[in-house]
PDB file of C-alpha atoms in Angstrom:
ATOM      1  CA  MET A1250      24.394   5.216 -24.734  1.00 83.00           C
ATOM      2  CA  ASP A1251      24.162   7.393 -27.816  1.00 92.00           C
ATOM      3  CA  HIS A1252      20.355   7.327 -27.671  1.00 94.00           C
ATOM      4  CA  VAL A1253      20.480   8.662 -24.094  1.00 96.00           C
ATOM      5  CA  TRP A1254      22.788  11.499 -25.135  1.00 95.00           C
ATOM      6  CA  ARG A1255      20.543  12.331 -28.115  1.00 96.00           C
ATOM      7  CA  GLU A1256      17.503  12.510 -25.831  1.00 97.00           C
ATOM      8  CA  ILE A1257      19.308  14.945 -23.544  1.00 97.00           C
ATOM      9  CA  ASP A1258      20.429  17.067 -26.506  1.00 97.00           C
ATOM     10  CA  GLU A1259      16.820  17.244 -27.697  1.00 97.00           C
ATOM     11  CA  LEU A1260      15.596  18.231 -24.237  1.00 97.00           C
ATOM     12  CA  ARG A1261      18.257  20.935 -23.940  1.00 97.00           C
ATOM     13  CA  ALA A1262      17.156  22.328 -27.313  1.00 97.00           C
ATOM     14  CA  GLU A1263      13.502  22.365 -26.226  1.00 97.00           C
ATOM     15  CA  PHE A1264      13.719  23.586 -22.616  1.00 97.00           C
ATOM     16  CA  GLU A1265      15.569  26.749 -21.605  1.00 96.00           C
ATOM     17  CA  LEU A1266      15.944  25.520 -18.030  1.00 95.00           C
ATOM     18  CA  LEU A1267      18.089  22.595 -19.229  1.00 97.00           C
ATOM     19  CA  LYS A1268      20.604  24.606 -21.281  1.00 96.00           C
ATOM     20  CA  GLU A1269      24.249  23.815 -20.566  1.00 94.00           C
ATOM     21  CA  ASP A1270      24.944  27.303 -19.254  1.00 93.00           C
ATOM     22  CA  ARG A1271      22.141  27.025 -16.648  1.00 94.00           C
ATOM     23  CA  THR A1272      24.045  24.876 -14.156  1.00 95.00           C
ATOM     24  CA  PRO A1273      23.143  23.770 -11.660  1.00 95.00           C
ATOM     25  CA  ILE A1274      20.244  22.397 -13.677  1.00 96.00           C
ATOM     26  CA  ASP A1275      17.035  22.941 -11.718  1.00 94.00           C
ATOM     27  CA  VAL A1276      15.391  19.562 -12.262  1.00 94.00           C
ATOM     28  CA  LEU A1277      12.935  20.177  -9.428  1.00 91.00           C
ATOM     29  CA  THR A1278      11.394  23.168 -11.184  1.00 93.00           C
ATOM     30  CA  PHE A1279      11.699  21.386 -14.537  1.00 96.00           C
ATOM     31  CA  PHE A1280       9.629  18.383 -13.541  1.00 94.00           C
ATOM     32  CA  GLU A1281       7.007  20.379 -11.637  1.00 94.00           C
ATOM     33  CA  VAL A1282       6.628  23.469 -13.851  1.00 95.00           C
ATOM     34  CA  ASP A1283       7.819  22.560 -17.355  1.00 96.00           C
ATOM     35  CA  LEU A1284       6.546  18.979 -17.346  1.00 96.00           C
ATOM     36  CA  GLY A1285       3.608  19.551 -15.001  1.00 95.00           C
ATOM     37  CA  LEU A1286       4.439  16.462 -12.938  1.00 95.00           C
ATOM     38  CA  ASP A1287       3.402  16.162  -9.320  1.00 92.00           C
ATOM     39  CA  ALA A1288       5.869  15.726  -6.476  1.00 92.00           C
ATOM     40  CA  ILE A1289       4.112  13.313  -4.145  1.00 93.00           C
ATOM     41  CA  PRO A1290       5.395  12.742  -0.610  1.00 93.00           C
ATOM     42  CA  PHE A1291       5.285   9.070   0.341  1.00 93.00           C
ATOM     43  CA  ASP A1292       5.879   8.051   3.955  1.00 93.00           C
ATOM     44  CA  ASP A1293       8.618   5.453   4.388  1.00 91.00           C
ATOM     45  CA  LEU A1294       9.228   4.944   0.673  1.00 89.00           C
ATOM     46  CA  VAL A1295      12.851   4.049   1.421  1.00 87.00           C
ATOM     47  CA  ALA A1296      11.926   1.703   4.254  1.00 89.00           C
ATOM     48  CA  LYS A1297       9.147  -0.050   2.327  1.00 88.00           C
ATOM     49  CA  TYR A1298      10.608  -0.215  -1.193  1.00 84.00           C
ATOM     50  CA  ARG A1299      14.333   0.638  -0.799  1.00 84.00           C
ATOM     51  CA  VAL A1300      14.063   3.629  -3.169  1.00 85.00           C
ATOM     52  CA  GLU A1301      14.130   7.370  -2.517  1.00 88.00           C
ATOM     53  CA  ALA A1302      11.834   8.146  -5.440  1.00 90.00           C
ATOM     54  CA  ALA A1303       9.683   6.370  -7.994  1.00 87.00           C
ATOM     55  CA  ILE A1304       7.871   7.526 -11.106  1.00 86.00           C
ATOM     56  CA  LYS A1305       4.110   6.991 -10.920  1.00 85.00           C
ATOM     57  CA  VAL A1306       2.660   4.127 -12.918  1.00 78.00           C
ATOM     58  CA  ASP A1307       0.839   6.584 -15.179  1.00 81.00           C
ATOM     59  CA  PHE A1308       3.914   8.869 -15.418  1.00 86.00           C
ATOM     60  CA  SER A1309       1.977  11.822 -13.994  1.00 90.00           C
ATOM     61  CA  GLY A1310       4.232  12.390 -11.019  1.00 92.00           C
ATOM     62  CA  ILE A1311       7.147  11.260  -8.926  1.00 93.00           C
ATOM     63  CA  TYR A1312       6.779   9.751  -5.491  1.00 91.00           C
ATOM     64  CA  LEU A1313       9.453  11.086  -3.152  1.00 92.00           C
ATOM     65  CA  ASP A1314      10.250   9.658   0.232  1.00 90.00           C
ATOM     66  CA  ALA A1315       8.547  12.074   2.643  1.00 90.00           C
ATOM     67  CA  GLU A1316      11.889  12.964   4.209  1.00 85.00           C
ATOM     68  CA  GLN A1317      13.317  13.775   0.764  1.00 79.00           C
ATOM     69  CA  TYR A1318      10.209  15.755  -0.103  1.00 82.00           C
ATOM     70  CA  ALA A1319      10.730  17.949   2.960  1.00 82.00           C
ATOM     71  CA  LEU A1320      14.209  18.787   1.631  1.00 75.00           C
ATOM     72  CA  MET A1321      12.908  20.323  -1.598  1.00 72.00           C
ATOM     73  CA  GLU A1322      12.630  23.747   0.026  1.00 72.00           C
ATOM     74  CA  LYS A1323      15.582  23.546   2.365  1.00 76.00           C
ATOM     75  CA  GLY A1324      18.069  21.017   3.525  1.00 76.00           C
ATOM     76  CA  PRO A1325      21.764  20.271   3.729  1.00 84.00           C
ATOM     77  CA  GLU A1326      23.465  20.880   0.387  1.00 87.00           C
ATOM     78  CA  TRP A1327      24.678  17.283  -0.008  1.00 86.00           C
ATOM     79  CA  LYS A1328      21.122  15.988   0.467  1.00 85.00           C
ATOM     80  CA  LEU A1329      19.725  18.501  -2.032  1.00 88.00           C
ATOM     81  CA  ASN A1330      22.404  17.345  -4.486  1.00 92.00           C
ATOM     82  CA  ARG A1331      21.364  13.737  -3.946  1.00 91.00           C
ATOM     83  CA  LEU A1332      17.711  14.707  -4.419  1.00 90.00           C
ATOM     84  CA  ARG A1333      18.542  16.449  -7.723  1.00 92.00           C
ATOM     85  CA  PHE A1334      20.246  13.298  -8.979  1.00 96.00           C
ATOM     86  CA  THR A1335      17.386  11.095  -7.774  1.00 94.00           C
ATOM     87  CA  VAL A1336      14.807  13.246  -9.572  1.00 94.00           C
ATOM     88  CA  ALA A1337      16.944  13.337 -12.753  1.00 97.00           C
ATOM     89  CA  TYR A1338      17.185   9.548 -12.533  1.00 95.00           C
ATOM     90  CA  GLU A1339      13.392   9.231 -12.356  1.00 93.00           C
ATOM     91  CA  LEU A1340      13.073  11.654 -15.274  1.00 96.00           C
ATOM     92  CA  ALA A1341      15.171   9.198 -17.269  1.00 95.00           C
ATOM     93  CA  HIS A1342      12.442   6.619 -16.766  1.00 90.00           C
ATOM     94  CA  TYR A1343       9.881   9.247 -17.802  1.00 93.00           C
ATOM     95  CA  PHE A1344      11.665  10.037 -21.072  1.00 94.00           C
ATOM     96  CA  LEU A1345      13.327   6.722 -21.921  1.00 92.00           C
ATOM     97  CA  HIS A1346      11.187   3.946 -20.469  1.00 81.00           C
ATOM     98  CA  ARG A1347       7.563   5.017 -20.733  1.00 79.00           C
ATOM     99  CA  ASP A1348       6.830   2.168 -23.114  1.00 72.00           C
ATOM    100  CA  LEU A1349       8.109  -0.583 -20.815  1.00 59.00           C
ATOM    101  CA  PRO A1350       5.225  -0.929 -18.320  1.00 52.00           C
ATOM    102  CA  GLN A1351       2.373  -0.219 -20.724  1.00 48.00           C
ATOM    103  CA  ALA A1352       1.710  -3.865 -21.498  1.00 43.00           C
ATOM    104  CA  ALA A1353       0.892  -4.633 -17.874  1.00 51.00           C
ATOM    105  CA  ASN A1354      -1.875  -3.302 -15.688  1.00 43.00           C
ATOM    106  CA  PHE A1355      -0.698  -2.230 -12.258  1.00 52.00           C
ATOM    107  CA  ALA A1356      -3.332  -1.921  -9.594  1.00 55.00           C
ATOM    108  CA  SER A1357      -1.101  -0.298  -6.997  1.00 61.00           C
ATOM    109  CA  LEU A1358       2.318   1.135  -6.229  1.00 61.00           C
ATOM    110  CA  PRO A1359       3.408  -2.173  -4.644  1.00 66.00           C
ATOM    111  CA  ASP A1360       2.551  -3.988  -7.908  1.00 62.00           C
ATOM    112  CA  PHE A1361       4.499  -1.427  -9.917  1.00 57.00           C
ATOM    113  CA  ALA A1362       7.414  -1.521  -7.446  1.00 59.00           C
ATOM    114  CA  LYS A1363       7.544  -5.314  -7.774  1.00 60.00           C
ATOM    115  CA  TRP A1364       7.577  -5.030 -11.572  1.00 54.00           C
ATOM    116  CA  THR A1365      10.406  -2.465 -11.448  1.00 56.00           C
ATOM    117  CA  GLU A1366      12.604  -5.033  -9.713  1.00 58.00           C
ATOM    118  CA  SER A1367      13.162  -6.519 -13.188  1.00 52.00           C
ATOM    119  CA  TYR A1368      11.678  -3.972 -15.656  1.00 51.00           C
ATOM    120  CA  GLY A1369      10.332  -6.856 -17.669  1.00 49.00           C
ATOM    121  CA  GLY A1370      13.834  -8.349 -17.958  1.00 48.00           C
ATOM    122  CA  ARG A1371      15.453  -5.006 -18.842  1.00 55.00           C
ATOM    123  CA  LYS A1372      16.417  -3.874 -15.341  1.00 55.00           C
ATOM    124  CA  TYR A1373      20.188  -3.718 -15.859  1.00 53.00           C
ATOM    125  CA  THR A1374      19.907  -1.784 -19.126  1.00 80.00           C
ATOM    126  CA  ALA A1375      17.186   0.536 -17.801  1.00 80.00           C
ATOM    127  CA  GLU A1376      19.196   1.306 -14.663  1.00 86.00           C
ATOM    128  CA  GLN A1377      22.366   2.010 -16.673  1.00 92.00           C
ATOM    129  CA  GLU A1378      20.420   4.311 -18.966  1.00 94.00           C
ATOM    130  CA  ALA A1379      18.835   6.129 -16.027  1.00 94.00           C
ATOM    131  CA  ASN A1380      22.194   6.695 -14.343  1.00 95.00           C
ATOM    132  CA  GLU A1381      23.740   7.924 -17.591  1.00 97.00           C
ATOM    133  CA  PHE A1382      20.778  10.209 -18.262  1.00 97.00           C
ATOM    134  CA  ALA A1383      20.870  11.746 -14.782  1.00 98.00           C
ATOM    135  CA  GLY A1384      24.614  12.294 -14.808  1.00 98.00           C
ATOM    136  CA  ARG A1385      24.737  13.716 -18.312  1.00 97.00           C
ATOM    137  CA  LEU A1386      21.704  15.951 -17.735  1.00 98.00           C
ATOM    138  CA  LEU A1387      23.073  17.468 -14.529  1.00 98.00           C
ATOM    139  CA  VAL A1388      26.705  17.657 -15.679  1.00 98.00           C
ATOM    140  CA  PRO A1389      26.811  18.843 -19.295  1.00 97.00           C
ATOM    141  CA  GLU A1390      29.905  17.446 -21.020  1.00 96.00           C
ATOM    142  CA  THR A1391      31.025  20.708 -22.627  1.00 96.00           C
ATOM    143  CA  ARG A1392      30.663  22.651 -19.374  1.00 97.00           C
ATOM    144  CA  LEU A1393      32.685  20.069 -17.453  1.00 98.00           C
ATOM    145  CA  GLY A1394      35.253  20.003 -20.264  1.00 97.00           C
ATOM    146  CA  ASP A1395      35.607  23.794 -20.092  1.00 97.00           C
ATOM    147  CA  LEU A1396      36.212  23.662 -16.348  1.00 98.00           C
ATOM    148  CA  PHE A1397      38.784  20.921 -16.819  1.00 98.00           C
ATOM    149  CA  ASP A1398      40.568  22.993 -19.496  1.00 97.00           C
ATOM    150  CA  GLU A1399      40.704  25.982 -17.122  1.00 97.00           C
ATOM    151  CA  PHE A1400      42.220  23.734 -14.470  1.00 97.00           C
ATOM    152  CA  ALA A1401      44.595  21.773 -16.712  1.00 96.00           C
ATOM    153  CA  GLY A1402      46.891  24.608 -17.820  1.00 93.00           C
ATOM    154  CA  PRO A1403      47.917  25.795 -14.366  1.00 94.00           C
ATOM    155  CA  ALA A1404      47.883  22.234 -12.986  1.00 94.00           C
ATOM    156  CA  GLU A1405      50.310  20.998 -15.649  1.00 93.00           C
ATOM    157  CA  LYS A1406      52.740  23.806 -14.777  1.00 93.00           C
ATOM    158  CA  LEU A1407      52.626  22.930 -11.081  1.00 93.00           C
ATOM    159  CA  VAL A1408      52.429  19.157 -11.347  1.00 92.00           C
ATOM    160  CA  PRO A1409      53.685  17.651 -14.606  1.00 91.00           C
ATOM    161  CA  ASN A1410      51.532  14.625 -15.553  1.00 93.00           C
ATOM    162  CA  PHE A1411      48.856  15.791 -13.108  1.00 95.00           C
ATOM    163  CA  VAL A1412      46.313  13.575 -14.889  1.00 95.00           C
ATOM    164  CA  GLU A1413      47.951  10.562 -13.251  1.00 95.00           C
ATOM    165  CA  SER A1414      47.131  11.878  -9.774  1.00 95.00           C
ATOM    166  CA  GLY A1415      43.985  10.362  -8.313  1.00 95.00           C
ATOM    167  CA  GLU A1416      44.241  12.827  -5.435  1.00 95.00           C
ATOM    168  CA  LEU A1417      44.142  15.848  -7.776  1.00 96.00           C
ATOM    169  CA  ARG A1418      41.281  14.279  -9.714  1.00 97.00           C
ATOM    170  CA  ASP A1419      39.317  13.827  -6.488  1.00 97.00           C
ATOM    171  CA  LYS A1420      40.086  17.414  -5.447  1.00 97.00           C
ATOM    172  CA  PHE A1421      38.957  18.702  -8.843  1.00 98.00           C
ATOM    173  CA  SER A1422      35.719  16.697  -8.521  1.00 98.00           C
ATOM    174  CA  GLN A1423      35.053  18.137  -5.062  1.00 98.00           C
ATOM    175  CA  THR A1424      35.823  21.668  -6.238  1.00 97.00           C
ATOM    176  CA  VAL A1425      33.568  21.721  -9.310  1.00 98.00           C
ATOM    177  CA  ALA A1426      30.686  19.605  -7.952  1.00 98.00           C
ATOM    178  CA  PRO A1427      28.875  22.618  -6.390  1.00 96.00           C
ATOM    179  CA  ARG A1428      28.778  24.349  -9.777  1.00 97.00           C
ATOM    180  CA  PHE A1429      26.580  21.500 -11.022  1.00 97.00           C
ATOM    181  CA  GLY A1430      24.588  20.921  -7.836  1.00 95.00           C
ATOM    182  CA  VAL A1431      25.823  17.346  -7.514  1.00 97.00           C
ATOM    183  CA  ASN A1432      28.091  15.435  -5.163  1.00 96.00           C
ATOM    184  CA  ALA A1433      31.730  14.793  -6.075  1.00 97.00           C
ATOM    185  CA  PRO A1434      31.283  11.117  -7.084  1.00 97.00           C
ATOM    186  CA  VAL A1435      28.942  12.227  -9.896  1.00 97.00           C
ATOM    187  CA  ILE A1436      31.708  14.458 -11.284  1.00 98.00           C
ATOM    188  CA  ALA A1437      34.249  11.639 -11.028  1.00 98.00           C
ATOM    189  CA  ILE A1438      31.950   9.344 -12.999  1.00 97.00           C
ATOM    190  CA  ARG A1439      31.338  12.027 -15.652  1.00 98.00           C
ATOM    191  CA  LEU A1440      35.108  12.577 -15.999  1.00 98.00           C
ATOM    192  CA  ASP A1441      35.355   8.871 -16.835  1.00 97.00           C
ATOM    193  CA  ARG A1442      32.208   8.491 -18.939  1.00 95.00           C
ATOM    194  CA  ASP A1443      32.891  11.587 -21.032  1.00 96.00           C
ATOM    195  CA  GLY A1444      36.592  10.758 -21.427  1.00 96.00           C
ATOM    196  CA  ILE A1445      37.645  14.110 -19.963  1.00 97.00           C
ATOM    197  CA  TRP A1446      39.905  12.783 -17.185  1.00 97.00           C
ATOM    198  CA  PRO A1447      39.629   9.006 -16.907  1.00 94.00           C
ATOM    199  CA  ALA A1448      40.807   7.486 -13.649  1.00 91.00           C
ATOM    200  CA  ALA A1449      44.396   6.289 -13.905  1.00 78.00           C
TER     201      ALA A1449
END
C-alpha cells in the first residue's frame, strides 16, 4: 500500500484542507470546493445498487444516496462520520483508479455500476486500496500516534501491559474517534494498519 500512502502524502502537501493538523479532515468541502466535484443526490442508490455513494463515470462528481445527501448539512454524528468515510472512499477511486474504466464506454450509471462489480478483474485490489486511502486520509498516522503516546504513559502506570487489553484499546478508539470525525472501528483498523496498537 505504499503507493496509496504516497498519494495521500502528495495530496496533503498540495491541499491545506488535508493537512494532518486539520482533523477532522473536511472531505465534503474538499471534494466540492477544492476539486470542484458535484455532489449529486440519487434516490434509492443503496436500494438499487447496494452502495451509499459512487463516483461518476466521467469523474466529475459523486452520486450520494439521497438520504446521505440530506445529511451533508445536518445529521446524527455517527452518520456524518460514515458519510465522511464514504466520500473519502470514493475519492480514492478518483485519485487511484481513474485509468481503470477508460477503456470501456459506459452509457449509463447501471452499466458503470455493473462494471464496478469486478473493476475489470481488479475489484479486490481496488477495494482494499480505497479502504486504505479513506482510513489513512481521515486518520493521519502521526496524529493518531501522538494521541496514543499521550495515552500510553498514564495508561502504563495504571495498567501495566495495557496494550494487551482489548477493552482499553476499544475505549481508546471510541475516545479519539470524534477528533478525526470517524467512527471507532476506523480508529481500531488504523491502530492495526499503522502498527500503533495492533490487536492482541
